């Protein structure tokens, strides 16, 4: 009975995010910020714990809202509350540790997440959270704030360079999300369109990635960014151009997600390397 009772609380769909690809949007900026700082302290471990706890908190809270709005069984309420308590306590203790070490600026970075989270929960309660590209782009911006957070904790101050990291990471995440929607749309096509149609359908994703690459190139030439930083953005631009010209007709969403994960991982690695090399 005890084992059965415990298993009712430790349910994967309540404790962990349902969208496996969402992990890259928290881990990528965290890693970029940590490596950009280039220094390692115990406070960075506290930041990682706090950021992951806040990220994981979204899932049980979402389940709780679904249960109260009639979308899930009432049996999920208590397990969701348990995980909310677990993640809430872990995150609170980690944040308190950071503040005790003088990192009060992190509270500023946490503020934008509150209205975005409330917006998401409202959509969940209205059964309207699916295929909301706008809120996904905004939410990726909230997660991108972990880049300056990790950087500031690493260098020990609110260095303005952290805002550049935030913008660079958010722009890449936004382009990635728009591209993912394009690939999912392509799945439903019955046949291969002509070239002008493919380019027209992919113009938004191409515009995002082209803007990112061009902006980074200009600022690199101006001496603002390291010399080789355009390389990861060139990788994303090339991937989006390739995906626009070669539609994912009939391709399984899992395969699309895996490719997106690989490209995002390569982007993160290249960003870290080029930021330090330059």
PDB file of C-alpha atoms in Angstrom:
ATOM      1  CA  UNK A   1       0.000   0.000   0.000  1.00  0.00           C
ATOM      2  CA  UNK A   2       2.834   2.358   0.850  1.00  0.00           C
ATOM      3  CA  UNK A   3       4.546   1.732  -2.477  1.00  0.00           C
ATOM      4  CA  UNK A   4       1.255   2.258  -4.325  1.00  0.00           C
ATOM      5  CA  UNK A   5       0.624   5.456  -2.402  1.00  0.00           C
ATOM      6  CA  UNK A   6       4.079   6.838  -3.180  1.00  0.00           C
ATOM      7  CA  UNK A   7       3.826   5.941  -6.876  1.00  0.00           C
ATOM      8  CA  UNK A   8       0.628   7.972  -7.109  1.00  0.00           C
ATOM      9  CA  UNK A   9       2.644  11.100  -6.259  1.00  0.00           C
ATOM     10  CA  UNK A  10       5.714  10.473  -8.382  1.00  0.00           C
ATOM     11  CA  UNK A  11       4.085  10.647 -11.789  1.00  0.00           C
ATOM     12  CA  UNK A  12       6.295  11.644 -14.669  1.00  0.00           C
ATOM     13  CA  UNK A  13       3.615  13.684 -16.478  1.00  0.00           C
ATOM     14  CA  UNK A  14       3.120  15.802 -13.349  1.00  0.00           C
ATOM     15  CA  UNK A  15       6.730  16.182 -12.240  1.00  0.00           C
ATOM     16  CA  UNK A  16       8.406  16.809 -15.610  1.00  0.00           C
ATOM     17  CA  UNK A  17       7.564  18.996 -18.634  1.00  0.00           C
ATOM     18  CA  UNK A  18       5.560  17.248 -21.326  1.00  0.00           C
ATOM     19  CA  UNK A  19       7.446  19.086 -24.093  1.00  0.00           C
ATOM     20  CA  UNK A  20      10.883  17.442 -24.175  1.00  0.00           C
ATOM     21  CA  UNK A  21      12.240  20.094 -26.545  1.00  0.00           C
ATOM     22  CA  UNK A  22      11.557  22.791 -23.956  1.00  0.00           C
ATOM     23  CA  UNK A  23      14.672  21.795 -22.025  1.00  0.00           C
ATOM     24  CA  UNK A  24      16.958  23.406 -24.579  1.00  0.00           C
ATOM     25  CA  UNK A  25      15.366  26.815 -23.933  1.00  0.00           C
ATOM     26  CA  UNK A  26      16.500  26.751 -20.299  1.00  0.00           C
ATOM     27  CA  UNK A  27      19.768  24.824 -20.567  1.00  0.00           C
ATOM     28  CA  UNK A  28      21.187  26.724 -23.546  1.00  0.00           C
ATOM     29  CA  UNK A  29      21.079  30.224 -21.990  1.00  0.00           C
ATOM     30  CA  UNK A  30      22.234  28.851 -18.638  1.00  0.00           C
ATOM     31  CA  UNK A  31      25.293  27.206 -20.182  1.00  0.00           C
ATOM     32  CA  UNK A  32      26.068  30.229 -22.346  1.00  0.00           C
ATOM     33  CA  UNK A  33      25.930  32.548 -19.330  1.00  0.00           C
ATOM     34  CA  UNK A  34      28.034  30.236 -17.180  1.00  0.00           C
ATOM     35  CA  UNK A  35      30.781  29.763 -19.757  1.00  0.00           C
ATOM     36  CA  UNK A  36      30.753  33.430 -20.781  1.00  0.00           C
ATOM     37  CA  UNK A  37      31.565  34.358 -17.182  1.00  0.00           C
ATOM     38  CA  UNK A  38      34.452  31.893 -17.157  1.00  0.00           C
ATOM     39  CA  UNK A  39      34.577  31.710 -13.367  1.00  0.00           C
ATOM     40  CA  UNK A  40      33.069  29.046 -11.127  1.00  0.00           C
ATOM     41  CA  UNK A  41      31.613  29.585  -7.666  1.00  0.00           C
ATOM     42  CA  UNK A  42      29.143  27.783  -5.412  1.00  0.00           C
ATOM     43  CA  UNK A  43      26.665  30.586  -6.088  1.00  0.00           C
ATOM     44  CA  UNK A  44      26.376  29.388  -9.684  1.00  0.00           C
ATOM     45  CA  UNK A  45      25.208  25.989  -8.436  1.00  0.00           C
ATOM     46  CA  UNK A  46      22.522  27.767  -6.441  1.00  0.00           C
ATOM     47  CA  UNK A  47      21.503  29.650  -9.574  1.00  0.00           C
ATOM     48  CA  UNK A  48      21.228  26.440 -11.589  1.00  0.00           C
ATOM     49  CA  UNK A  49      19.061  24.893  -8.865  1.00  0.00           C
ATOM     50  CA  UNK A  50      16.827  27.976  -8.639  1.00  0.00           C
ATOM     51  CA  UNK A  51      16.424  28.248 -12.427  1.00  0.00           C
ATOM     52  CA  UNK A  52      15.626  24.562 -12.897  1.00  0.00           C
ATOM     53  CA  UNK A  53      13.184  24.585  -9.979  1.00  0.00           C
ATOM     54  CA  UNK A  54      11.331  27.555 -11.500  1.00  0.00           C
ATOM     55  CA  UNK A  55      11.338  25.851 -14.905  1.00  0.00           C
ATOM     56  CA  UNK A  56      10.009  22.567 -13.492  1.00  0.00           C
ATOM     57  CA  UNK A  57       7.379  24.335 -11.387  1.00  0.00           C
ATOM     58  CA  UNK A  58       5.434  25.183 -14.529  1.00  0.00           C
ATOM     59  CA  UNK A  59       4.382  21.561 -15.150  1.00  0.00           C
ATOM     60  CA  UNK A  60       2.613  20.743 -11.847  1.00  0.00           C
ATOM     61  CA  UNK A  61       0.994  24.191 -11.758  1.00  0.00           C
ATOM     62  CA  UNK A  62      -0.299  23.621 -15.295  1.00  0.00           C
ATOM     63  CA  UNK A  63      -1.643  20.196 -14.274  1.00  0.00           C
ATOM     64  CA  UNK A  64      -3.350  21.786 -11.262  1.00  0.00           C
ATOM     65  CA  UNK A  65      -5.063  24.405 -13.430  1.00  0.00           C
ATOM     66  CA  UNK A  66      -6.159  21.703 -15.874  1.00  0.00           C
ATOM     67  CA  UNK A  67      -7.621  19.662 -13.014  1.00  0.00           C
ATOM     68  CA  UNK A  68      -9.592  22.613 -11.657  1.00  0.00           C
ATOM     69  CA  UNK A  69     -10.838  23.540 -15.132  1.00  0.00           C
ATOM     70  CA  UNK A  70     -12.103  20.019 -15.767  1.00  0.00           C
ATOM     71  CA  UNK A  71      -9.418  18.952 -18.221  1.00  0.00           C
ATOM     72  CA  UNK A  72      -7.817  16.377 -15.939  1.00  0.00           C
ATOM     73  CA  UNK A  73      -8.884  14.072 -13.149  1.00  0.00           C
ATOM     74  CA  UNK A  74      -9.168  15.421  -9.611  1.00  0.00           C
ATOM     75  CA  UNK A  75      -6.768  12.627  -8.656  1.00  0.00           C
ATOM     76  CA  UNK A  76      -3.982  14.766 -10.123  1.00  0.00           C
ATOM     77  CA  UNK A  77      -4.612  17.645  -7.704  1.00  0.00           C
ATOM     78  CA  UNK A  78      -2.769  16.279  -4.665  1.00  0.00           C
ATOM     79  CA  UNK A  79       0.300  15.013  -6.599  1.00  0.00           C
ATOM     80  CA  UNK A  80       0.493  18.384  -8.383  1.00  0.00           C
ATOM     81  CA  UNK A  81       0.382  20.199  -5.039  1.00  0.00           C
ATOM     82  CA  UNK A  82       3.152  17.960  -3.711  1.00  0.00           C
ATOM     83  CA  UNK A  83       5.436  18.781  -6.647  1.00  0.00           C
ATOM     84  CA  UNK A  84       4.569  22.474  -6.427  1.00  0.00           C
ATOM     85  CA  UNK A  85       5.661  22.372  -2.793  1.00  0.00           C
ATOM     86  CA  UNK A  86       8.870  20.457  -3.620  1.00  0.00           C
ATOM     87  CA  UNK A  87       9.945  22.749  -6.467  1.00  0.00           C
ATOM     88  CA  UNK A  88       8.780  25.849  -4.607  1.00  0.00           C
ATOM     89  CA  UNK A  89      10.835  25.038  -1.516  1.00  0.00           C
ATOM     90  CA  UNK A  90      13.934  24.075  -3.503  1.00  0.00           C
ATOM     91  CA  UNK A  91      13.732  27.207  -5.626  1.00  0.00           C
ATOM     92  CA  UNK A  92      13.051  29.467  -2.636  1.00  0.00           C
ATOM     93  CA  UNK A  93      16.001  28.140  -0.636  1.00  0.00           C
ATOM     94  CA  UNK A  94      18.332  28.475  -3.633  1.00  0.00           C
ATOM     95  CA  UNK A  95      17.128  32.030  -4.329  1.00  0.00           C
ATOM     96  CA  UNK A  96      17.463  32.955  -0.665  1.00  0.00           C
ATOM     97  CA  UNK A  97      21.043  31.679  -0.767  1.00  0.00           C
ATOM     98  CA  UNK A  98      21.804  33.838  -3.797  1.00  0.00           C
ATOM     99  CA  UNK A  99      20.294  36.928  -2.198  1.00  0.00           C
ATOM    100  CA  UNK A 100      22.247  36.313   1.006  1.00  0.00           C
ATOM    101  CA  UNK A 101      25.394  36.396  -1.157  1.00  0.00           C
ATOM    102  CA  UNK A 102      24.425  39.811  -2.515  1.00  0.00           C
ATOM    103  CA  UNK A 103      22.847  38.867  -5.852  1.00  0.00           C
ATOM    104  CA  UNK A 104      19.766  41.050  -5.432  1.00  0.00           C
ATOM    105  CA  UNK A 105      19.793  41.905  -9.146  1.00  0.00           C
ATOM    106  CA  UNK A 106      18.402  38.442  -9.878  1.00  0.00           C
ATOM    107  CA  UNK A 107      15.045  39.518  -8.466  1.00  0.00           C
ATOM    108  CA  UNK A 108      14.783  42.026 -11.316  1.00  0.00           C
ATOM    109  CA  UNK A 109      15.309  39.259 -13.858  1.00  0.00           C
ATOM    110  CA  UNK A 110      12.624  37.092 -12.235  1.00  0.00           C
ATOM    111  CA  UNK A 111       9.878  39.716 -12.504  1.00  0.00           C
ATOM    112  CA  UNK A 112       9.061  39.372 -16.250  1.00  0.00           C
ATOM    113  CA  UNK A 113       8.308  35.685 -15.754  1.00  0.00           C
ATOM    114  CA  UNK A 114       5.327  36.361 -13.473  1.00  0.00           C
ATOM    115  CA  UNK A 115       2.917  37.989 -16.006  1.00  0.00           C
ATOM    116  CA  UNK A 116       4.014  35.569 -18.741  1.00  0.00           C
ATOM    117  CA  UNK A 117       3.296  32.596 -16.458  1.00  0.00           C
ATOM    118  CA  UNK A 118      -0.112  34.014 -15.528  1.00  0.00           C
ATOM    119  CA  UNK A 119      -0.872  34.511 -19.228  1.00  0.00           C
ATOM    120  CA  UNK A 120       0.047  30.883 -19.919  1.00  0.00           C
ATOM    121  CA  UNK A 121      -2.162  29.607 -17.095  1.00  0.00           C
ATOM    122  CA  UNK A 122      -5.068  31.706 -18.339  1.00  0.00           C
ATOM    123  CA  UNK A 123      -4.730  30.116 -21.782  1.00  0.00           C
ATOM    124  CA  UNK A 124      -4.568  26.673 -20.155  1.00  0.00           C
ATOM    125  CA  UNK A 125      -7.786  27.356 -18.260  1.00  0.00           C
ATOM    126  CA  UNK A 126      -9.417  28.358 -21.565  1.00  0.00           C
ATOM    127  CA  UNK A 127      -8.065  25.289 -23.396  1.00  0.00           C
ATOM    128  CA  UNK A 128      -6.223  27.654 -25.739  1.00  0.00           C
ATOM    129  CA  UNK A 129      -2.547  27.091 -24.913  1.00  0.00           C
ATOM    130  CA  UNK A 130      -1.714  24.942 -27.939  1.00  0.00           C
ATOM    131  CA  UNK A 131      -0.102  26.416 -31.059  1.00  0.00           C
ATOM    132  CA  UNK A 132       0.423  29.823 -29.420  1.00  0.00           C
ATOM    133  CA  UNK A 133       3.601  30.905 -31.169  1.00  0.00           C
ATOM    134  CA  UNK A 134       3.473  34.398 -29.720  1.00  0.00           C
ATOM    135  CA  UNK A 135       3.511  33.370 -26.084  1.00  0.00           C
ATOM    136  CA  UNK A 136       6.168  30.735 -26.812  1.00  0.00           C
ATOM    137  CA  UNK A 137       8.457  33.423 -28.238  1.00  0.00           C
ATOM    138  CA  UNK A 138       7.811  35.658 -25.227  1.00  0.00           C
ATOM    139  CA  UNK A 139       8.326  32.746 -22.812  1.00  0.00           C
ATOM    140  CA  UNK A 140      11.632  31.895 -24.494  1.00  0.00           C
ATOM    141  CA  UNK A 141      12.654  35.469 -23.750  1.00  0.00           C
ATOM    142  CA  UNK A 142      11.915  34.914 -20.074  1.00  0.00           C
ATOM    143  CA  UNK A 143      14.045  31.767 -20.100  1.00  0.00           C
ATOM    144  CA  UNK A 144      16.792  33.649 -21.959  1.00  0.00           C
ATOM    145  CA  UNK A 145      17.132  35.875 -18.884  1.00  0.00           C
ATOM    146  CA  UNK A 146      19.009  33.006 -17.244  1.00  0.00           C
ATOM    147  CA  UNK A 147      21.950  33.886 -19.514  1.00  0.00           C
ATOM    148  CA  UNK A 148      22.611  37.287 -17.899  1.00  0.00           C
ATOM    149  CA  UNK A 149      21.733  35.794 -14.501  1.00  0.00           C
ATOM    150  CA  UNK A 150      24.412  33.117 -14.858  1.00  0.00           C
ATOM    151  CA  UNK A 151      26.869  35.656 -16.259  1.00  0.00           C
ATOM    152  CA  UNK A 152      26.279  38.178 -13.474  1.00  0.00           C
ATOM    153  CA  UNK A 153      26.643  35.557 -10.760  1.00  0.00           C
ATOM    154  CA  UNK A 154      29.872  34.384 -12.405  1.00  0.00           C
ATOM    155  CA  UNK A 155      31.466  37.833 -12.690  1.00  0.00           C
ATOM    156  CA  UNK A 156      30.040  39.024  -9.376  1.00  0.00           C
ATOM    157  CA  UNK A 157      28.224  42.105 -10.674  1.00  0.00           C
ATOM    158  CA  UNK A 158      25.435  43.233 -13.006  1.00  0.00           C
ATOM    159  CA  UNK A 159      27.742  43.681 -16.004  1.00  0.00           C
ATOM    160  CA  UNK A 160      25.931  45.310 -18.984  1.00  0.00           C
ATOM    161  CA  UNK A 161      27.399  42.631 -21.242  1.00  0.00           C
ATOM    162  CA  UNK A 162      24.813  40.303 -19.738  1.00  0.00           C
ATOM    163  CA  UNK A 163      22.072  42.137 -21.640  1.00  0.00           C
ATOM    164  CA  UNK A 164      23.861  41.379 -24.913  1.00  0.00           C
ATOM    165  CA  UNK A 165      23.861  37.693 -23.976  1.00  0.00           C
ATOM    166  CA  UNK A 166      20.153  37.898 -23.216  1.00  0.00           C
ATOM    167  CA  UNK A 167      19.350  39.481 -26.570  1.00  0.00           C
ATOM    168  CA  UNK A 168      21.576  37.109 -28.534  1.00  0.00           C
ATOM    169  CA  UNK A 169      20.059  34.035 -26.918  1.00  0.00           C
ATOM    170  CA  UNK A 170      16.468  35.276 -27.209  1.00  0.00           C
ATOM    171  CA  UNK A 171      16.835  36.086 -30.900  1.00  0.00           C
ATOM    172  CA  UNK A 172      18.112  32.581 -31.597  1.00  0.00           C
ATOM    173  CA  UNK A 173      15.301  31.000 -29.555  1.00  0.00           C
ATOM    174  CA  UNK A 174      12.652  33.063 -31.346  1.00  0.00           C
ATOM    175  CA  UNK A 175      13.966  32.018 -34.762  1.00  0.00           C
ATOM    176  CA  UNK A 176      14.044  28.396 -33.601  1.00  0.00           C
ATOM    177  CA  UNK A 177      10.402  28.508 -32.495  1.00  0.00           C
ATOM    178  CA  UNK A 178       9.206  30.114 -35.716  1.00  0.00           C
ATOM    179  CA  UNK A 179      11.132  27.523 -37.709  1.00  0.00           C
ATOM    180  CA  UNK A 180       9.619  24.675 -35.672  1.00  0.00           C
ATOM    181  CA  UNK A 181       6.126  25.924 -36.529  1.00  0.00           C
ATOM    182  CA  UNK A 182       7.107  26.048 -40.205  1.00  0.00           C
ATOM    183  CA  UNK A 183       8.316  22.440 -40.130  1.00  0.00           C
ATOM    184  CA  UNK A 184       5.124  21.283 -38.406  1.00  0.00           C
ATOM    185  CA  UNK A 185       3.047  23.110 -41.009  1.00  0.00           C
ATOM    186  CA  UNK A 186       5.035  21.457 -43.800  1.00  0.00           C
ATOM    187  CA  UNK A 187       4.088  18.025 -42.435  1.00  0.00           C
ATOM    188  CA  UNK A 188       0.501  18.590 -43.553  1.00  0.00           C
ATOM    189  CA  UNK A 189       1.329  19.451 -47.156  1.00  0.00           C
ATOM    190  CA  UNK A 190       0.055  16.880 -49.615  1.00  0.00           C
ATOM    191  CA  UNK A 191       2.701  17.569 -52.260  1.00  0.00           C
ATOM    192  CA  UNK A 192       5.888  19.545 -52.846  1.00  0.00           C
ATOM    193  CA  UNK A 193       5.018  23.187 -53.712  1.00  0.00           C
ATOM    194  CA  UNK A 194       6.969  25.171 -56.263  1.00  0.00           C
ATOM    195  CA  UNK A 195      10.003  27.181 -55.154  1.00  0.00           C
ATOM    196  CA  UNK A 196       8.242  30.586 -54.819  1.00  0.00           C
ATOM    197  CA  UNK A 197       5.561  29.009 -52.614  1.00  0.00           C
ATOM    198  CA  UNK A 198       8.152  27.313 -50.398  1.00  0.00           C
ATOM    199  CA  UNK A 199      10.036  30.588 -49.977  1.00  0.00           C
ATOM    200  CA  UNK A 200       6.822  32.472 -49.228  1.00  0.00           C
ATOM    201  CA  UNK A 201       5.794  29.932 -46.595  1.00  0.00           C
ATOM    202  CA  UNK A 202       9.233  30.078 -44.987  1.00  0.00           C
ATOM    203  CA  UNK A 203       9.707  33.833 -45.246  1.00  0.00           C
ATOM    204  CA  UNK A 204       9.029  34.523 -41.563  1.00  0.00           C
ATOM    205  CA  UNK A 205      11.578  31.975 -40.341  1.00  0.00           C
ATOM    206  CA  UNK A 206      14.061  33.161 -42.971  1.00  0.00           C
ATOM    207  CA  UNK A 207      13.461  36.770 -41.945  1.00  0.00           C
ATOM    208  CA  UNK A 208      14.130  36.002 -38.280  1.00  0.00           C
ATOM    209  CA  UNK A 209      17.341  34.082 -38.954  1.00  0.00           C
ATOM    210  CA  UNK A 210      18.552  36.582 -41.568  1.00  0.00           C
ATOM    211  CA  UNK A 211      17.954  39.457 -39.166  1.00  0.00           C
ATOM    212  CA  UNK A 212      19.912  37.627 -36.454  1.00  0.00           C
ATOM    213  CA  UNK A 213      22.838  36.796 -38.722  1.00  0.00           C
ATOM    214  CA  UNK A 214      22.998  40.271 -40.263  1.00  0.00           C
ATOM    215  CA  UNK A 215      22.773  42.016 -36.885  1.00  0.00           C
ATOM    216  CA  UNK A 216      25.503  39.870 -35.349  1.00  0.00           C
ATOM    217  CA  UNK A 217      27.715  40.397 -38.410  1.00  0.00           C
ATOM    218  CA  UNK A 218      27.336  44.177 -38.247  1.00  0.00           C
ATOM    219  CA  UNK A 219      28.050  44.327 -34.520  1.00  0.00           C
ATOM    220  CA  UNK A 220      30.986  41.963 -34.937  1.00  0.00           C
ATOM    221  CA  UNK A 221      32.499  44.204 -37.631  1.00  0.00           C
ATOM    222  CA  UNK A 222      31.908  47.156 -35.294  1.00  0.00           C
ATOM    223  CA  UNK A 223      33.948  45.378 -32.641  1.00  0.00           C
ATOM    224  CA  UNK A 224      31.081  44.823 -30.203  1.00  0.00           C
ATOM    225  CA  UNK A 225      31.102  41.016 -30.466  1.00  0.00           C
ATOM    226  CA  UNK A 226      33.932  38.478 -30.786  1.00  0.00           C
ATOM    227  CA  UNK A 227      35.219  37.890 -34.317  1.00  0.00           C
ATOM    228  CA  UNK A 228      33.770  34.390 -34.830  1.00  0.00           C
ATOM    229  CA  UNK A 229      30.384  34.835 -33.142  1.00  0.00           C
ATOM    230  CA  UNK A 230      28.457  34.944 -36.467  1.00  0.00           C
ATOM    231  CA  UNK A 231      29.321  31.247 -37.025  1.00  0.00           C
ATOM    232  CA  UNK A 232      26.542  29.770 -34.814  1.00  0.00           C
ATOM    233  CA  UNK A 233      24.016  32.159 -36.371  1.00  0.00           C
ATOM    234  CA  UNK A 234      25.199  31.139 -39.833  1.00  0.00           C
ATOM    235  CA  UNK A 235      24.518  27.534 -38.828  1.00  0.00           C
ATOM    236  CA  UNK A 236      20.934  28.362 -37.846  1.00  0.00           C
ATOM    237  CA  UNK A 237      20.377  30.434 -40.999  1.00  0.00           C
ATOM    238  CA  UNK A 238      21.653  27.570 -43.184  1.00  0.00           C
ATOM    239  CA  UNK A 239      19.400  25.076 -41.367  1.00  0.00           C
ATOM    240  CA  UNK A 240      16.328  27.252 -41.865  1.00  0.00           C
ATOM    241  CA  UNK A 241      17.134  27.804 -45.539  1.00  0.00           C
ATOM    242  CA  UNK A 242      17.589  24.052 -45.958  1.00  0.00           C
ATOM    243  CA  UNK A 243      14.296  23.338 -44.196  1.00  0.00           C
ATOM    244  CA  UNK A 244      12.486  25.913 -46.308  1.00  0.00           C
ATOM    245  CA  UNK A 245      13.713  24.389 -49.549  1.00  0.00           C
ATOM    246  CA  UNK A 246      13.215  20.793 -48.363  1.00  0.00           C
ATOM    247  CA  UNK A 247       9.803  20.657 -46.638  1.00  0.00           C
ATOM    248  CA  UNK A 248       9.153  18.065 -43.938  1.00  0.00           C
ATOM    249  CA  UNK A 249       6.193  16.541 -45.777  1.00  0.00           C
ATOM    250  CA  UNK A 250       4.929  13.548 -43.813  1.00  0.00           C
ATOM    251  CA  UNK A 251       7.861  13.626 -41.383  1.00  0.00           C
ATOM    252  CA  UNK A 252       7.047  12.587 -37.803  1.00  0.00           C
ATOM    253  CA  UNK A 253       7.071  15.384 -35.197  1.00  0.00           C
ATOM    254  CA  UNK A 254       9.595  13.404 -33.138  1.00  0.00           C
ATOM    255  CA  UNK A 255      12.097  13.436 -35.993  1.00  0.00           C
ATOM    256  CA  UNK A 256      11.595  17.171 -36.457  1.00  0.00           C
ATOM    257  CA  UNK A 257      12.123  17.709 -32.723  1.00  0.00           C
ATOM    258  CA  UNK A 258      15.304  15.647 -32.627  1.00  0.00           C
ATOM    259  CA  UNK A 259      16.808  17.609 -35.517  1.00  0.00           C
ATOM    260  CA  UNK A 260      15.863  20.880 -33.810  1.00  0.00           C
ATOM    261  CA  UNK A 261      17.515  19.670 -30.622  1.00  0.00           C
ATOM    262  CA  UNK A 262      20.712  18.740 -32.462  1.00  0.00           C
ATOM    263  CA  UNK A 263      20.903  22.126 -34.209  1.00  0.00           C
ATOM    264  CA  UNK A 264      20.205  24.015 -30.956  1.00  0.00           C
ATOM    265  CA  UNK A 265      22.867  21.971 -29.159  1.00  0.00           C
ATOM    266  CA  UNK A 266      25.411  22.705 -31.881  1.00  0.00           C
ATOM    267  CA  UNK A 267      24.453  26.382 -31.727  1.00  0.00           C
ATOM    268  CA  UNK A 268      25.071  26.442 -27.981  1.00  0.00           C
ATOM    269  CA  UNK A 269      28.457  24.735 -28.292  1.00  0.00           C
ATOM    270  CA  UNK A 270      29.556  27.008 -31.142  1.00  0.00           C
ATOM    271  CA  UNK A 271      28.367  30.107 -29.291  1.00  0.00           C
ATOM    272  CA  UNK A 272      30.369  29.171 -26.194  1.00  0.00           C
ATOM    273  CA  UNK A 273      33.499  28.463 -28.243  1.00  0.00           C
ATOM    274  CA  UNK A 274      33.290  31.546 -30.471  1.00  0.00           C
ATOM    275  CA  UNK A 275      32.469  33.858 -27.561  1.00  0.00           C
ATOM    276  CA  UNK A 276      35.596  32.755 -25.719  1.00  0.00           C
ATOM    277  CA  UNK A 277      37.892  32.490 -28.759  1.00  0.00           C
ATOM    278  CA  UNK A 278      37.050  35.937 -30.059  1.00  0.00           C
TER     279      UNK A 278
END
